[in-house]
Amino acid sequence: MGQTQTYPAISPSPHNGRKNEINTGQPSKEAVICGIWPINGIFHRPGKGNNPCVNGAKIRMQPGKFLLAMALGICLGLVIKPTQAQSQRDPYYGSWQPVTVSDQGVDYTTLKRQMEEYIKEKQSAFAIYFHDLASGASFGINEDKPMVAASTVKLPMALYINHLVVQGKAHWHDRVSYQKATDYEDGSGVLRYEAKDGDTYSLRVLTNLSVTISDNVAYRMLARHVGRPNFIAFMQELGGRTVYPGGKNLTTARDLATYVRALLDFAHRHPREGERLLDDLAHPSFHVGLPGLLPPEVMVAHKEGDLDEGVANDCGVVFCRRPYILVVLSSGVKDTREGFADIARLSKMAYDFQESLAGKK
């Protein structure tokens, strides 16, 4: 299990290539995904007052206890389904409704200008991509500029693992053996404290850890297991253009939006696996970028990434009354806390604009 596996190429989703439009006159397929459910009591959605990454401060649980809670949460996630009563009272169930729109000509010039005015006052470099899931309208700012991906790359990796599982080319119970020489990395995560050479972990645990706590060791184990060339081919088949150029972990805002779109399409076609992945992305320990200034009841499935070298990124989907995808990448950030504060402000601009449109219906 510790060696690179050879997986056949994955057939791309119907949104393959650079196509950014959704069929006009119909709500997008992404706008009818329902039944997102949290693992209540263990992996709740961090909100005001209980966010473990308030102001960018990373709070660590004792590693052994964290893994125990994580394993228990995963097991519960495999067997617990929300009741109808839970769905009615929990703000995350049915918190948004499919949107049928007739205003295909929504003008996003005002929102784009507002974002441009904000970032021009900053010394950091930004790349932004916005996509309205109701109408298919989109815009970008430096959207094709290569930027350091940091941990946002873990989102397409999690999607790739899910693709392999639903196609029967891998199984959640498959185990990967830890090899310190190739898998160890400092930074986020718990496996760097816990894993010993020869320890094995299931694909389900590794995928969950790489998304919910951005575990670097878990990601490296997954990348080694599936083979980085296979992973690169997968992202390219989805429509990614800037995919590890020269071996560097670079991406663009447009490419990340493409992966988020592919994730939503996957969830539509494979509800069981897709909803679980969306739920993992909606309940991470790092939850201060896109959702930072939004109401806590608004579900945001996203993946943040940062580096001490001045990188703060976030990409995901906001399930408000008029859902949308937003990607914000930034570099040259003096303080990652301020970098994520900027992302939160840009996200709030998009949210307010979308809510103003939804309120007109």
Short mmCIF file of C-alpha atoms in Angstrom, two decimals, residues 176-342:
data_model
loop_
_atom_site.label_atom_id
_atom_site.label_comp_id
_atom_site.label_asym_id
_atom_site.label_seq_id
_atom_site.Cartn_x
_atom_site.Cartn_y
_atom_site.Cartn_z
CA VAL A 176 -1.70 3.52 3.32
CA SER A 177 1.52 2.92 5.24
CA TYR A 178 3.30 5.97 6.65
CA GLN A 179 6.87 6.50 5.42
CA LYS A 180 8.55 9.29 7.32
CA ALA A 181 11.26 9.77 4.69
CA THR A 182 8.71 10.83 2.08
CA ASP A 183 5.57 11.77 4.04
CA TYR A 184 6.70 13.94 6.95
CA GLU A 185 6.04 17.67 6.75
CA ASP A 186 5.80 20.39 9.38
CA GLY A 187 2.84 22.69 9.62
CA SER A 188 -0.82 21.83 10.00
CA GLY A 189 -2.02 18.46 11.14
CA VAL A 190 -1.81 15.80 13.81
CA LEU A 191 -0.12 12.91 12.01
CA ARG A 192 3.26 14.60 12.23
CA TYR A 193 3.01 13.99 16.00
CA GLU A 194 1.29 10.60 15.92
CA ALA A 195 2.47 8.63 12.88
CA LYS A 196 5.35 6.20 13.11
CA ASP A 197 7.01 4.35 10.24
CA GLY A 198 4.79 1.46 9.24
CA ASP A 199 1.60 2.83 10.77
CA THR A 200 -1.31 2.50 8.35
CA TYR A 201 -4.33 4.76 7.86
CA SER A 202 -7.44 4.28 5.74
CA LEU A 203 -8.18 6.48 2.73
CA ARG A 204 -11.24 7.77 4.57
CA VAL A 205 -9.21 8.96 7.56
CA LEU A 206 -6.49 10.50 5.41
CA THR A 207 -8.99 12.33 3.19
CA ASN A 208 -10.92 13.63 6.18
CA LEU A 209 -7.79 14.82 7.98
CA SER A 210 -6.42 16.54 4.87
CA VAL A 211 -9.64 18.56 4.55
CA THR A 212 -10.91 19.19 8.09
CA ILE A 213 -7.59 20.04 9.76
CA SER A 214 -5.50 20.50 6.61
CA ASP A 215 -3.13 17.73 7.66
CA ASN A 216 0.01 18.01 5.53
CA VAL A 217 1.20 14.48 6.25
CA ALA A 218 -2.19 13.03 5.29
CA TYR A 219 -2.08 14.94 2.00
CA ARG A 220 1.44 13.74 1.21
CA MET A 221 0.45 10.15 1.93
CA LEU A 222 -2.54 10.46 -0.41
CA ALA A 223 -0.41 12.04 -3.14
CA ARG A 224 2.16 9.26 -2.89
CA HIS A 225 -0.53 6.57 -2.83
CA VAL A 226 -2.40 7.70 -5.96
CA GLY A 227 0.67 8.99 -7.77
CA ARG A 228 1.23 12.68 -8.38
CA PRO A 229 1.18 12.29 -12.20
CA ASN A 230 -2.29 10.72 -11.94
CA PHE A 231 -3.48 13.56 -9.73
CA ILE A 232 -2.10 16.14 -12.15
CA ALA A 233 -3.85 14.41 -15.06
CA PHE A 234 -7.11 14.47 -13.09
CA MET A 235 -6.93 18.23 -12.50
CA GLN A 236 -6.12 18.81 -16.16
CA GLU A 237 -9.08 16.67 -17.24
CA LEU A 238 -11.35 18.79 -15.04
CA GLY A 239 -10.13 21.86 -16.93
CA GLY A 240 -7.14 23.03 -14.88
CA ARG A 241 -4.54 24.85 -16.92
CA THR A 242 -1.95 25.84 -14.33
CA VAL A 243 -1.25 22.47 -12.73
CA TYR A 244 2.11 22.03 -11.01
CA PRO A 245 4.05 23.90 -13.70
CA GLY A 246 7.70 23.00 -13.38
CA GLY A 247 6.80 20.90 -10.35
CA LYS A 248 5.69 23.97 -8.39
CA ASN A 249 2.45 24.04 -6.40
CA LEU A 250 0.89 26.88 -8.39
CA THR A 251 -2.70 27.44 -9.46
CA THR A 252 -5.05 30.21 -10.59
CA ALA A 253 -8.30 31.55 -9.22
CA ARG A 254 -10.12 30.33 -12.32
CA ASP A 255 -8.70 26.81 -11.99
CA LEU A 256 -9.75 26.53 -8.35
CA ALA A 257 -13.26 27.68 -9.27
CA THR A 258 -13.29 24.94 -11.90
CA TYR A 259 -12.46 22.35 -9.24
CA VAL A 260 -15.22 23.66 -6.97
CA ARG A 261 -17.67 23.42 -9.87
CA ALA A 262 -16.52 19.85 -10.46
CA LEU A 263 -17.05 19.11 -6.77
CA LEU A 264 -20.65 20.34 -6.93
CA ASP A 265 -21.30 18.32 -10.07
CA PHE A 266 -19.85 15.25 -8.35
CA ALA A 267 -22.15 15.80 -5.36
CA HIS A 268 -25.13 16.00 -7.68
CA ARG A 269 -24.25 12.72 -9.40
CA HIS A 270 -23.06 10.90 -6.26
CA PRO A 271 -25.06 12.32 -3.32
CA ARG A 272 -23.77 9.98 -0.61
CA GLU A 273 -20.08 10.63 -1.19
CA GLY A 274 -20.55 14.20 -2.39
CA GLU A 275 -22.58 15.33 0.59
CA ARG A 276 -20.02 13.81 2.95
CA LEU A 277 -17.20 15.68 1.21
CA LEU A 278 -19.14 18.94 1.24
CA ASP A 279 -19.84 18.42 4.93
CA ASP A 280 -16.13 17.91 5.64
CA LEU A 281 -15.33 21.10 3.74
CA ALA A 282 -18.02 22.99 5.66
CA HIS A 283 -16.66 22.04 9.07
CA PRO A 284 -12.89 22.65 9.04
CA SER A 285 -10.79 23.87 11.94
CA PHE A 286 -9.56 26.75 9.77
CA HIS A 287 -12.74 28.72 9.15
CA VAL A 288 -11.86 32.43 8.98
CA GLY A 289 -11.64 33.28 5.28
CA LEU A 290 -14.78 33.10 3.15
CA PRO A 291 -17.12 32.52 6.14
CA GLY A 292 -15.31 34.96 8.44
CA LEU A 293 -17.90 37.78 8.32
CA LEU A 294 -20.94 35.82 7.18
CA PRO A 295 -23.86 34.79 9.41
CA PRO A 296 -22.93 31.54 11.20
CA GLU A 297 -26.01 29.76 9.83
CA VAL A 298 -24.80 30.19 6.23
CA MET A 299 -23.08 27.01 5.12
CA VAL A 300 -19.72 27.56 3.42
CA ALA A 301 -17.89 24.54 1.99
CA HIS A 302 -14.32 25.73 1.42
CA LYS A 303 -10.61 25.05 1.71
CA GLU A 304 -8.19 27.58 3.09
CA GLY A 305 -4.45 27.63 2.58
CA ASP A 306 -1.65 29.79 3.93
CA LEU A 307 2.11 29.99 4.19
CA ASP A 308 4.30 32.03 6.48
CA GLU A 309 5.92 33.40 3.33
CA GLY A 310 2.95 35.75 2.87
CA VAL A 311 0.24 33.58 1.32
CA ALA A 312 -3.43 33.55 2.32
CA ASN A 313 -5.96 31.73 0.11
CA ASP A 314 -9.51 30.46 0.22
CA CYS A 315 -11.83 28.81 -2.30
CA GLY A 316 -15.30 27.37 -1.99
CA VAL A 317 -19.04 27.68 -2.36
CA VAL A 318 -21.37 29.81 -0.23
CA PHE A 319 -24.83 28.29 0.17
CA CYS A 320 -26.80 31.46 0.80
CA ARG A 321 -30.20 32.22 -0.76
CA ARG A 322 -28.42 32.77 -4.08
CA PRO A 323 -25.43 30.39 -3.94
CA TYR A 324 -22.10 31.28 -5.49
CA ILE A 325 -18.50 30.18 -5.85
CA LEU A 326 -15.74 32.51 -4.71
CA VAL A 327 -11.98 32.11 -4.91
CA VAL A 328 -9.57 34.63 -3.38
CA LEU A 329 -5.81 34.12 -3.60
CA SER A 330 -3.33 36.58 -2.11
CA SER A 331 0.44 36.84 -1.87
CA GLY A 332 2.83 39.34 -0.35
CA VAL A 333 0.74 39.35 2.82
CA LYS A 334 2.60 40.77 5.81
CA ASP A 335 0.43 38.91 8.29
CA THR A 336 -1.73 35.90 7.39
CA ARG A 337 -4.32 37.03 9.93
CA GLU A 338 -4.74 40.25 8.00
CA GLY A 339 -4.69 38.28 4.76
CA PHE A 340 -7.66 36.22 5.84
CA ALA A 341 -9.37 39.34 7.16
CA ASP A 342 -9.12 40.77 3.63
#
